[in-house]
Coordinates of C-alpha atoms in Angstrom, one line a residue:
Chain A
M188 CA 38.3 0.7 -1.0
K189 CA 35.8 -0.7 1.4
F190 CA 32.7 -2.4 0.0
L191 CA 30.0 -0.5 2.0
S192 CA 31.2 2.6 3.6
V193 CA 29.2 5.1 5.7
E194 CA 30.6 8.4 6.6
N195 CA 29.4 10.9 9.1
L196 CA 25.7 9.9 8.7
E197 CA 23.0 11.9 10.3
A198 CA 19.4 10.8 10.0
G199 CA 16.0 11.4 11.5
Y200 CA 12.3 11.8 11.0
G201 CA 11.9 15.7 10.9
G202 CA 12.7 16.5 14.5
P203 CA 16.2 16.5 16.0
P204 CA 18.4 13.9 14.4
V205 CA 18.0 10.4 15.8
I206 CA 21.5 9.3 14.8
S207 CA 24.5 11.5 14.0
G208 CA 28.2 11.2 13.3
I209 CA 27.9 7.6 12.3
S210 CA 30.8 6.1 10.3
L211 CA 31.1 2.4 9.6
E212 CA 32.4 0.0 7.0
L213 CA 31.3 -3.4 5.9
E214 CA 33.1 -6.0 3.9
P215 CA 31.6 -9.0 1.9
G216 CA 31.4 -11.9 4.3
E217 CA 31.0 -9.8 7.3
F218 CA 28.1 -10.1 9.7
L219 CA 27.8 -7.0 11.8
A220 CA 25.2 -6.4 14.6
V221 CA 24.2 -2.9 15.8
C222 CA 23.3 -3.2 19.4
G223 CA 21.9 -0.6 21.8
P224 CA 19.1 0.2 24.2
N225 CA 15.5 1.0 23.0
G226 CA 15.5 4.3 21.2
S227 CA 19.3 4.4 20.7
G228 CA 18.8 4.6 17.0
K229 CA 19.8 1.1 15.8
S230 CA 16.7 0.7 13.6
T231 CA 17.1 4.2 12.3
L232 CA 20.7 3.4 11.3
V233 CA 19.8 0.3 9.4
K234 CA 17.0 2.3 7.6
A235 CA 19.3 5.3 6.9
I236 CA 21.8 3.1 5.1
Q237 CA 19.1 2.0 2.6
R238 CA 18.0 5.8 2.4
L239 CA 14.7 5.0 3.9
T240 CA 14.6 7.7 6.6
P241 CA 12.8 10.9 5.6
W242 CA 15.8 13.1 6.6
L243 CA 19.3 12.0 5.8
R244 CA 22.8 13.6 5.5
G245 CA 26.3 12.2 5.1
K246 CA 27.9 9.8 2.6
I247 CA 27.1 6.3 1.8
T248 CA 29.0 4.4 -0.9
V249 CA 28.6 0.7 -2.1
H250 CA 31.4 -0.5 -4.5
G251 CA 32.5 3.1 -4.6
R252 CA 29.2 4.3 -6.0
N253 CA 27.6 7.2 -4.1
L254 CA 24.1 6.1 -3.0
F255 CA 22.8 9.6 -3.1
E256 CA 23.4 9.8 -6.9
L257 CA 21.6 6.5 -7.5
R258 CA 18.0 5.9 -8.5
T259 CA 15.7 3.9 -6.0
R260 CA 15.8 0.9 -8.3
Q261 CA 19.6 1.0 -8.5
I262 CA 19.8 1.0 -4.7
A263 CA 17.5 -2.0 -4.6
S264 CA 20.0 -3.9 -6.7
L265 CA 22.8 -3.3 -4.1
L266 CA 21.0 -3.3 -0.8
A267 CA 18.0 -5.4 0.4
Y268 CA 16.1 -4.5 3.6
V269 CA 14.2 -6.8 5.9
P270 CA 11.7 -4.8 8.0
Q271 CA 10.4 -6.0 11.3
V272 CA 7.6 -8.4 11.0
F273 CA 4.3 -6.7 10.4
E274 CA 0.6 -7.5 10.0
P275 CA 0.0 -7.6 6.3
V276 CA -3.0 -5.5 5.1
F277 CA -3.7 -7.5 2.1
D278 CA -3.7 -11.3 1.7
F279 CA -0.7 -11.9 -0.6
S280 CA 0.5 -15.4 -0.8
V281 CA 4.1 -16.3 0.2
E282 CA 5.2 -16.8 -3.4
E283 CA 3.6 -13.5 -4.5
T284 CA 5.4 -11.7 -1.6
V285 CA 8.8 -13.2 -2.5
A286 CA 8.3 -12.5 -6.2
M287 CA 7.9 -8.8 -5.4
A288 CA 11.6 -8.6 -5.0
R289 CA 12.0 -9.2 -8.8
Y290 CA 9.7 -6.4 -9.9
Y291 CA 12.5 -3.9 -10.2
R292 CA 15.1 -6.4 -11.2
Q293 CA 13.2 -6.7 -14.6
P294 CA 13.9 -4.5 -17.6
G295 CA 10.5 -2.7 -17.7
R296 CA 7.3 -2.4 -15.7
L297 CA 5.2 -4.6 -18.0
A298 CA 8.0 -7.3 -18.4
G299 CA 6.9 -10.8 -17.4
F300 CA 8.8 -13.0 -15.0
S301 CA 11.9 -14.5 -16.8
E302 CA 13.4 -17.9 -16.0
R303 CA 16.0 -16.1 -14.0
D304 CA 13.4 -14.4 -11.8
R305 CA 11.5 -17.6 -11.2
A306 CA 14.8 -19.4 -10.3
A307 CA 15.7 -16.6 -7.9
V308 CA 12.3 -16.7 -6.1
E309 CA 12.3 -20.5 -6.0
E310 CA 15.9 -20.7 -4.6
A311 CA 15.3 -17.9 -2.0
M312 CA 12.1 -19.8 -0.8
K313 CA 14.0 -23.0 -0.5
L314 CA 16.9 -21.5 1.3
T315 CA 14.6 -20.1 3.9
D316 CA 12.6 -23.1 4.1
V317 CA 9.2 -21.6 3.0
F318 CA 8.9 -23.3 -0.3
E319 CA 6.3 -25.7 1.1
L320 CA 4.3 -22.7 2.3
R321 CA 4.4 -20.9 -1.0
E322 CA 0.6 -20.9 -1.7
K323 CA -0.3 -19.9 1.8
K324 CA -1.4 -16.4 2.6
L325 CA 0.9 -14.3 4.9
N326 CA -1.9 -14.0 7.4
E327 CA -2.0 -17.7 7.9
L328 CA 1.7 -18.0 8.9
S329 CA 3.3 -17.8 12.4
G330 CA 5.7 -14.9 13.2
G331 CA 8.8 -17.0 12.5
E332 CA 7.5 -18.2 9.2
R333 CA 6.6 -14.6 8.2
Q334 CA 10.1 -13.4 9.2
R335 CA 11.6 -16.1 6.9
V336 CA 9.4 -15.0 4.1
L337 CA 10.6 -11.4 4.5
I338 CA 14.2 -12.8 4.4
A339 CA 13.4 -14.9 1.4
R340 CA 12.2 -11.8 -0.4
A341 CA 15.4 -9.9 0.4
L342 CA 17.3 -12.9 -0.9
A343 CA 15.3 -13.0 -4.0
Q344 CA 16.4 -9.4 -4.6
D345 CA 19.9 -10.8 -5.1
T346 CA 22.0 -8.1 -3.6
P347 CA 25.4 -8.3 -2.1
V348 CA 24.3 -6.5 1.1
L349 CA 21.4 -7.5 3.5
L350 CA 20.1 -5.0 6.1
L351 CA 17.8 -6.4 8.8
D352 CA 15.8 -4.6 11.4
E353 CA 15.6 -6.6 14.6
P354 CA 15.1 -9.9 12.9
S355 CA 14.7 -11.8 16.2
S356 CA 11.9 -9.6 17.7
H357 CA 8.6 -11.4 18.0
L358 CA 10.3 -14.8 17.6
D359 CA 10.6 -17.5 20.2
L360 CA 14.0 -19.0 20.9
N361 CA 13.8 -21.7 18.3
F362 CA 12.9 -19.3 15.5
Q363 CA 15.5 -16.8 16.7
L364 CA 18.2 -19.5 16.2
Q365 CA 16.7 -20.7 12.9
V366 CA 16.9 -17.1 11.5
Y367 CA 20.4 -16.5 12.8
R368 CA 21.7 -19.8 11.5
L369 CA 20.3 -18.9 8.2
L370 CA 22.0 -15.4 8.1
Q371 CA 25.3 -17.0 9.1
E372 CA 25.0 -19.5 6.3
L373 CA 24.4 -16.6 3.9
Q374 CA 27.4 -14.8 5.2
K375 CA 29.7 -17.8 5.1
D376 CA 28.5 -19.7 2.0
R377 CA 27.5 -16.8 -0.1
G378 CA 29.8 -14.0 1.1
K379 CA 26.9 -11.7 1.7
A380 CA 27.6 -8.6 3.8
I381 CA 25.0 -8.5 6.6
L382 CA 24.1 -5.7 9.0
V383 CA 21.4 -6.3 11.6
A384 CA 19.9 -4.1 14.3
E385 CA 19.6 -6.4 17.3
H386 CA 18.7 -6.0 20.9
N387 CA 19.7 -9.6 22.0
L388 CA 23.3 -9.3 22.9
N389 CA 23.8 -13.1 23.3
L390 CA 22.4 -13.9 20.0
A391 CA 24.5 -11.1 18.3
A392 CA 27.6 -12.4 20.0
A393 CA 26.9 -16.0 19.1
Y394 CA 26.5 -15.4 15.4
C395 CA 27.9 -12.1 14.3
S396 CA 31.5 -11.5 13.3
S397 CA 31.5 -8.0 14.7
L398 CA 29.3 -5.7 17.0
I399 CA 28.7 -2.1 17.2
F400 CA 27.3 -0.5 20.4
I401 CA 25.2 2.6 19.8
K402 CA 23.7 4.9 22.4
D403 CA 21.9 8.1 21.9
G404 CA 22.4 8.0 18.2
K405 CA 26.2 7.8 18.4
I406 CA 28.6 4.8 18.0
I407 CA 30.3 4.2 21.3
A408 CA 32.3 1.0 20.5
R409 CA 33.0 -1.4 17.7
G410 CA 34.9 -4.7 17.7
R411 CA 34.7 -8.5 17.8
P412 CA 32.1 -9.9 20.3
Q413 CA 35.0 -11.0 22.6
E414 CA 36.1 -7.4 22.8
L415 CA 32.7 -5.8 23.3
L416 CA 31.0 -8.1 25.7
E417 CA 32.6 -6.5 28.6
K418 CA 31.1 -5.6 32.0
D419 CA 31.8 -1.8 32.1
L420 CA 31.0 -1.3 28.4
I421 CA 27.7 -2.9 28.8
R422 CA 26.9 -1.0 31.9
K423 CA 27.8 2.2 30.0
T424 CA 25.7 1.3 27.0
F425 CA 22.7 -0.4 28.4
G426 CA 22.7 0.8 32.1
V427 CA 22.7 -2.8 33.4
E428 CA 24.9 -4.9 35.6
V429 CA 26.0 -8.1 33.9
E430 CA 28.3 -10.9 34.3
V431 CA 30.2 -12.0 31.2
R432 CA 31.1 -15.8 30.9
T433 CA 32.4 -18.0 28.3
N434 CA 29.9 -20.3 26.8
R435 CA 31.3 -23.8 27.4
S436 CA 30.1 -25.3 24.2
T437 CA 30.8 -22.6 21.8
G438 CA 33.7 -20.8 23.5
L439 CA 32.0 -17.5 22.8
P440 CA 31.2 -14.8 25.5
E441 CA 27.8 -14.4 26.8
I442 CA 26.1 -12.2 29.4
S443 CA 23.8 -12.9 32.2
L444 CA 22.0 -10.2 34.3
V445 CA 23.1 -9.6 37.8
H446 CA 20.8 -8.7 40.6
P447 CA 22.5 -5.6 42.1
G448 CA 21.2 -6.4 45.6
P449 CA 18.4 -5.2 47.8
G450 CA 16.8 -1.9 47.2
R451 CA 18.1 -1.4 43.6
G452 CA 16.2 -2.5 40.5
L453 CA 17.7 -5.2 38.2
I454 CA 17.8 -2.6 35.4
Q455 CA 19.3 0.7 36.2
T456 CA 18.3 4.0 34.5
G457 CA 20.8 6.3 33.1
A458 CA 20.6 8.5 36.3
A459 CA 21.2 5.4 38.5
V460 CA 24.2 4.5 36.5
R461 CA 25.6 8.1 36.9
D462 CA 25.0 8.0 40.6
A463 CA 26.7 4.6 40.9
E464 CA 29.8 6.0 39.0
E465 CA 29.9 9.0 41.4
E466 CA 29.7 6.6 44.3
E467 CA 32.7 4.7 42.9
R468 CA 34.7 7.8 42.6
Chain B
M243 CA -10.1 -23.2 -5.6
K244 CA -7.0 -21.8 -7.1
S245 CA -6.9 -18.0 -7.7
T246 CA -6.3 -18.5 -11.5
S247 CA -9.5 -20.6 -11.9
R248 CA -11.4 -18.0 -9.7
L249 CA -10.2 -15.3 -12.1
R250 CA -11.5 -17.3 -15.1
W251 CA -14.9 -17.8 -13.4
L252 CA -15.1 -14.1 -12.6
Q253 CA -14.3 -13.1 -16.0
L254 CA -16.9 -15.4 -17.5
A255 CA -19.5 -14.3 -15.0
L256 CA -18.7 -10.6 -15.7
L257 CA -19.0 -11.1 -19.4
L258 CA -22.3 -13.0 -19.3
L259 CA -24.0 -10.7 -16.6
T260 CA -22.8 -7.6 -18.3
L261 CA -24.2 -8.6 -21.7
L262 CA -27.5 -9.5 -20.0
G263 CA -27.5 -6.3 -18.0
F264 CA -27.2 -4.2 -21.2
L265 CA -29.9 -6.2 -23.0
L266 CA -32.3 -5.8 -20.1
S267 CA -31.4 -2.1 -19.8
L268 CA -32.2 -1.6 -23.5
K269 CA -35.5 -3.8 -23.3
L270 CA -37.1 -2.7 -20.1
G271 CA -38.8 0.6 -19.5
P272 CA -42.1 2.5 -19.7
V273 CA -42.3 1.6 -23.5
K274 CA -42.4 -2.1 -24.0
T275 CA -40.0 -3.5 -26.6
S276 CA -39.1 -6.9 -27.9
L277 CA -35.6 -8.0 -28.8
A278 CA -36.4 -7.9 -32.5
E279 CA -37.5 -4.4 -32.2
I280 CA -34.4 -3.3 -30.3
F281 CA -32.3 -5.0 -33.1
H282 CA -34.2 -3.3 -35.8
A283 CA -34.1 0.0 -34.0
I284 CA -30.3 -0.1 -33.8
T285 CA -29.7 -1.4 -37.3
S286 CA -32.2 0.6 -39.3
G287 CA -31.5 3.8 -37.4
K288 CA -34.9 5.2 -38.1
S289 CA -37.6 3.1 -36.4
E290 CA -40.0 4.7 -33.8
L291 CA -37.9 3.2 -31.2
T292 CA -34.6 4.5 -32.3
D293 CA -34.9 7.6 -30.3
I294 CA -35.7 5.7 -27.2
I295 CA -33.1 3.1 -27.6
L296 CA -30.2 5.0 -29.1
G297 CA -31.0 8.4 -27.7
L298 CA -32.1 7.4 -24.1
R299 CA -31.6 3.8 -22.9
L300 CA -28.2 3.0 -24.5
P301 CA -26.4 6.2 -23.5
R302 CA -27.9 5.9 -20.0
A303 CA -26.8 2.2 -19.7
L304 CA -23.3 3.0 -21.0
L305 CA -23.0 5.9 -18.8
A306 CA -24.1 4.0 -15.7
Y307 CA -21.6 1.2 -16.7
L308 CA -18.7 3.6 -17.3
V309 CA -19.3 5.7 -14.0
G310 CA -19.6 2.4 -12.0
A311 CA -16.2 1.4 -13.6
C312 CA -14.6 4.7 -12.7
L313 CA -15.8 4.8 -9.1
S314 CA -14.7 1.2 -8.5
L315 CA -11.3 1.7 -10.0
S316 CA -11.0 4.9 -8.0
G317 CA -11.9 2.9 -4.9
A318 CA -9.4 0.1 -5.8
I319 CA -6.6 2.7 -6.2
L320 CA -7.4 4.5 -3.0
Q321 CA -7.7 1.3 -0.9
G322 CA -4.2 0.4 -2.1
Y323 CA -3.0 3.9 -1.6
F324 CA -4.1 4.1 2.0
R325 CA -3.4 0.4 2.7
N326 CA -6.9 0.4 4.0
P327 CA -9.8 -1.7 2.5
L328 CA -12.3 0.8 3.8
A329 CA -11.1 3.7 1.7
D330 CA -13.6 4.8 -1.0
P331 CA -13.4 7.4 -3.9
F332 CA -14.9 10.2 -1.8
I333 CA -12.5 9.8 1.2
L334 CA -10.6 12.9 0.2
G335 CA -13.6 15.1 -0.2
A336 CA -14.3 14.8 -3.9
S337 CA -18.0 14.3 -3.3
S338 CA -18.3 17.2 -0.8
G339 CA -16.6 19.6 -3.1
A340 CA -18.7 18.4 -6.0
S341 CA -22.0 18.9 -4.0
F342 CA -20.9 22.3 -3.0
G343 CA -20.2 23.2 -6.7
A344 CA -23.5 21.8 -7.9
V345 CA -25.6 23.5 -5.2
L346 CA -23.7 26.8 -5.8
S347 CA -24.5 26.6 -9.5
L348 CA -28.1 26.0 -8.8
Q349 CA -28.3 29.0 -6.6
L350 CA -26.5 31.2 -9.0
G351 CA -28.8 29.9 -11.8
L352 CA -25.9 29.4 -14.3
A353 CA -26.7 28.1 -17.6
L354 CA -24.1 26.8 -20.1
N355 CA -22.9 23.5 -21.6
L356 CA -19.4 22.4 -22.3
A357 CA -18.5 19.0 -23.7
G358 CA -21.8 17.6 -22.5
L359 CA -21.4 18.9 -19.0
S360 CA -23.9 21.4 -17.7
A361 CA -23.1 24.3 -15.5
Q362 CA -23.9 22.2 -12.6
S363 CA -21.6 19.5 -13.6
L364 CA -18.8 21.9 -14.4
L365 CA -18.9 23.5 -11.1
A366 CA -19.2 20.2 -9.5
L367 CA -16.1 19.0 -11.3
L368 CA -14.2 22.2 -10.6
F369 CA -14.9 22.3 -6.9
S370 CA -14.2 18.6 -6.5
L371 CA -10.8 18.9 -8.1
L372 CA -10.2 22.2 -6.2
L373 CA -11.0 20.6 -2.8
V374 CA -8.9 17.5 -3.3
S375 CA -6.0 19.5 -4.7
S376 CA -6.1 21.9 -1.7
V377 CA -6.2 18.9 0.7
Y378 CA -3.1 17.5 -1.1
L379 CA -1.3 20.7 -1.0
I380 CA -2.2 21.5 2.7
S381 CA -1.0 18.1 3.9
E382 CA 2.1 18.4 1.7
R383 CA 3.1 21.5 3.4
R384 CA 4.1 19.4 6.3
R385 CA 7.7 18.4 5.7
F386 CA 7.0 14.7 5.8
Q387 CA 3.7 14.1 4.4
T388 CA 2.1 10.9 5.6
T389 CA -1.0 9.2 4.3
E390 CA -2.7 9.8 7.7
S391 CA -2.2 13.4 7.4
L392 CA -3.7 13.4 3.9
L393 CA -6.6 11.3 5.1
L394 CA -7.5 13.5 8.1
T395 CA -7.1 16.7 6.2
G396 CA -9.5 15.2 3.5
I397 CA -12.1 14.3 6.1
A398 CA -11.9 17.8 7.6
A399 CA -12.1 19.6 4.3
G400 CA -15.0 17.4 3.3
A401 CA -16.9 18.3 6.4
L402 CA -16.2 22.0 5.8
A403 CA -17.5 21.7 2.2
S404 CA -20.6 19.8 3.5
A405 CA -21.3 22.6 6.0
L406 CA -21.1 25.2 3.2
T407 CA -23.4 23.1 1.1
S408 CA -26.0 22.9 3.9
F409 CA -25.7 26.5 4.5
L410 CA -26.6 27.3 0.8
L411 CA -29.5 24.8 0.9
F412 CA -30.7 26.3 4.2
R413 CA -30.9 29.7 2.7
R414 CA -32.7 28.6 -0.5
A415 CA -35.0 25.8 0.4
D416 CA -36.5 25.7 -3.0
A417 CA -33.2 24.4 -4.5
Y418 CA -33.4 21.4 -2.2
E419 CA -35.2 19.0 -4.6
Q420 CA -32.7 19.6 -7.4
A421 CA -29.9 19.2 -4.9
V422 CA -31.1 15.7 -4.0
F423 CA -29.9 14.7 -7.5
W424 CA -26.4 15.4 -6.3
L425 CA -26.8 13.9 -2.9
L426 CA -28.2 10.6 -4.2
G427 CA -27.0 10.3 -7.8
S428 CA -28.9 9.7 -11.0
F429 CA -28.4 8.9 -14.7
S430 CA -31.7 10.3 -15.9
L431 CA -29.8 13.2 -17.8
A432 CA -27.3 10.9 -19.5
D433 CA -26.3 11.8 -23.1
W434 CA -23.7 10.7 -25.6
Q435 CA -21.2 13.5 -24.9
Q436 CA -21.1 12.5 -21.3
V437 CA -20.5 8.9 -22.4
W438 CA -17.5 9.8 -24.5
L439 CA -16.0 12.1 -22.0
I440 CA -16.2 9.4 -19.2
L441 CA -15.0 6.7 -21.6
A442 CA -11.9 8.8 -22.4
A443 CA -11.1 9.4 -18.7
L444 CA -11.7 5.6 -17.9
V445 CA -9.5 4.2 -20.7
L446 CA -6.7 6.5 -19.8
A447 CA -7.0 5.7 -16.1
V448 CA -7.1 1.9 -16.7
L449 CA -4.0 2.1 -19.0
I450 CA -2.0 4.1 -16.5
S451 CA -3.1 2.2 -13.4
Q452 CA -2.3 -1.1 -15.2
Y453 CA 1.1 0.2 -16.0
L454 CA 1.8 1.1 -12.4
A455 CA -0.1 -1.9 -10.8
R456 CA 3.0 -3.7 -9.6
D457 CA 4.1 -0.5 -7.8
M458 CA 0.7 -0.5 -6.0
N459 CA 1.5 -4.1 -4.9
L460 CA 4.7 -2.7 -3.4
L461 CA 3.1 0.3 -1.9
S462 CA 0.6 -1.9 -0.1
L463 CA 3.5 -3.4 1.8
G464 CA 4.4 0.0 3.3
D465 CA 6.4 2.9 1.9
E466 CA 9.7 1.8 3.5
T467 CA 9.5 -1.7 2.1
A468 CA 8.3 -0.4 -1.3
R469 CA 11.3 1.9 -1.6
S470 CA 13.6 -0.8 -0.4
L471 CA 12.3 -3.0 -3.3
G472 CA 13.0 -0.2 -5.8
C473 CA 9.7 1.7 -6.1
P474 CA 9.9 5.4 -6.5
V475 CA 7.3 5.9 -3.9
R476 CA 6.6 9.7 -4.1
S477 CA 6.1 10.0 -7.8
V478 CA 4.0 6.8 -8.0
R479 CA 1.8 8.0 -5.1
R480 CA 1.3 11.3 -6.9
V481 CA 0.1 9.7 -10.1
F482 CA -2.3 7.3 -8.4
L483 CA -3.8 10.1 -6.2
L484 CA -4.3 12.1 -9.4
L485 CA -5.9 9.2 -11.2
A486 CA -8.3 8.4 -8.4
T487 CA -9.2 12.0 -7.9
L488 CA -9.9 12.6 -11.6
L489 CA -12.0 9.4 -11.8
A490 CA -14.1 10.3 -8.7
S491 CA -14.6 13.9 -9.8
F492 CA -15.7 13.2 -13.4
S493 CA -18.0 10.5 -12.1
V494 CA -19.6 12.8 -9.6
S495 CA -19.9 15.6 -12.1
V496 CA -22.0 13.6 -14.6
A497 CA -23.9 11.3 -12.1
G498 CA -23.9 12.9 -8.6
I499 CA -22.8 11.1 -5.6
I500 CA -23.2 7.4 -5.8
G501 CA -21.9 5.7 -2.7
F502 CA -20.9 2.2 -1.9
V503 CA -19.8 1.2 -5.5
G504 CA -16.2 2.3 -4.9
L505 CA -16.0 0.7 -1.5
I506 CA -17.7 -2.6 -1.9
V507 CA -16.8 -3.6 -5.4
P508 CA -13.0 -3.6 -5.2
H509 CA -13.4 -5.2 -1.8
A510 CA -15.5 -8.0 -3.1
V511 CA -13.2 -8.5 -6.2
R512 CA -10.2 -8.7 -3.9
L513 CA -11.9 -11.4 -1.8
I514 CA -12.6 -13.4 -5.0
I515 CA -9.3 -13.1 -6.9
G516 CA -6.8 -11.9 -4.3
P517 CA -5.0 -8.7 -3.7
D518 CA -2.7 -8.5 -6.7
H519 CA -3.4 -5.1 -8.3
R520 CA -2.4 -6.3 -11.8
Q521 CA -5.7 -8.1 -11.8
L522 CA -7.5 -6.1 -9.2
F523 CA -7.6 -2.8 -11.1
L524 CA -9.1 -4.0 -14.3
H525 CA -11.6 -6.5 -12.8
S526 CA -12.7 -4.0 -10.2
A527 CA -13.5 -1.7 -13.0
L528 CA -15.4 -4.3 -15.0
A529 CA -17.4 -5.4 -12.0
G530 CA -18.1 -1.9 -10.8
G531 CA -19.6 -1.2 -14.3
L532 CA -21.9 -4.3 -13.9
F533 CA -22.9 -3.3 -10.5
L534 CA -23.9 0.2 -11.4
L535 CA -25.6 -0.9 -14.6
V536 CA -27.8 -3.3 -12.7
S537 CA -28.4 -0.7 -9.9
D538 CA -29.5 1.8 -12.5
L539 CA -31.8 -0.7 -14.1
L540 CA -33.4 -1.3 -10.7
A541 CA -33.6 2.3 -9.9
R542 CA -35.6 2.8 -13.1
L543 CA -37.9 -0.2 -12.6
V544 CA -38.7 -0.6 -8.9
L545 CA -41.1 2.4 -8.8
T546 CA -42.2 2.7 -12.4
P547 CA -43.1 5.1 -13.8
S548 CA -41.1 7.3 -11.4
E549 CA -37.4 6.7 -10.6
L550 CA -35.4 6.1 -7.5
P551 CA -32.1 7.8 -7.0
V552 CA -29.5 5.2 -7.9
G553 CA -27.6 5.8 -4.7
V554 CA -30.5 4.4 -2.8
V555 CA -30.3 1.2 -4.7
T556 CA -26.5 0.8 -4.5
A557 CA -26.7 1.3 -0.7
A558 CA -29.8 -1.0 -0.4
F559 CA -28.2 -3.8 -2.2
G560 CA -24.5 -3.1 -1.5
A561 CA -24.6 -2.8 2.3
P562 CA -26.2 -6.3 3.0
F563 CA -23.9 -7.9 0.4
F564 CA -20.9 -6.3 2.0
I565 CA -21.8 -7.4 5.5
Y566 CA -22.2 -10.9 4.1
L567 CA -18.9 -10.8 2.4
L568 CA -17.1 -9.6 5.5
N569 CA -18.8 -12.3 7.8
R570 CA -18.8 -15.2 5.5
P571 CA -16.8 -18.2 6.8
R572 CA -13.3 -18.1 5.4
S573 CA -12.4 -21.0 3.1
S574 CA -8.9 -22.3 3.9

């Protein structure tokens, strides 16, 4: 039996479903990235697995337990979700924010923080390198620091699975690498199963053990980065012309955009892709 | 200064100022009294001053305090609920519904009394609750209720109720003076039955909000995040909305519409002790009580022997203080 298994998932926000027919599996120690163009449904997929979308159908099991039969707090002990970095409304400190992960890991609403809770919060802050910032307010942090705080909170939740919604957005190169290195450590050293929605293909290929390409709410390919970073598949998914090379220092594949020549834009729309395909025929 | 020591200072200040506020409320008024006379009036139970102290000044001071606490707690709840520090207890139309009920009862000339509430108060309470419940039900008919749809429906329904109130007042201009009571708030009709009623509502609301305070911390991060951290968002939201509405409606029904308390007090308390609702709820209630106690004292004294509506005082003192708080240099 697979660890996390999603079957025939359909999800949306009230209108037509944003994603449909999604099936995937995730093992402990696996780092899976869902990639696709804007609006393809990658963020919706990550949210749907945690049952966060307003409309949802299909089957999700973790450890063989049906997520639809579990209470919210039970789900929170299996899956942790890291949202995109947002502007906080109220001035909570870093430590207060991370500690919120423990509220529903306690026996009752009025229970105080146990030694175990405190240890989990401290460890999560140290792992993500925000321990020194613990008394600062979220509003005083940079985007990268805030992202690490959100990851710390998910870690303090102490779940076997981490779901992240575009953890690299709003971050500069240095912070993107920091965040992905951290995730890779968690995957390798702690055996966490990690699923990210990611728009940066090179970043995903460099750090994730496998990729899923999603377009118009449907999975169109799944495999190791070496298998998926392929010219035709990327044109089909993203509508762009790329060149795939091997990174000399890592040996991993990476893409670079190709200028398609005079008169045509660097990025092609879906219609342009279809035209080009017809021309080839 | 660390937030725990700020909390201690706030508690000390609240305690001392509240004691002082009550003492002055008992002492000051058209009939001059000394502290010894007040003490004698309370303990003996049959001095000349007993009626004034125990029958008028004490219930009035207590009611002002309790209503202040209710409005402020209601505001603290709704600011967290809407993730918006500008929300106040009347944002969903509780006050507009209440004014309509009160003015309607004046026009109909109803006369009855139930649990310390006059016909005016009862109709105010009824229409206030009715209006907010319809706002909730209307916005819930949408398949996926959002706080924005609730907020906008509340504003629209409030405007409708205000229009109806104005219509009633326009038709019967003689009711205008009495209606001002509802528009600006007053504690001049306070009695012990009202005190017990509001006390019961407040104690219940404080206990429940304290029990759910951690969930409000989670809600303030956004519904998705709150759910992912284990919070049963829908049911918690319902309870908080019910609490905030009951607090606002009961307050309006005994004291009329008193603005600013529910907006500025939770905001000011949050600036002092931070946003953690486990402390914010209780201390907002305590500070709101103090604020309205002092405001009512001023409302009684500024134009002696006549009285100002207390809403005038809360706005006159609250607004500049609020502007100061928002613009003060931030300590790092």
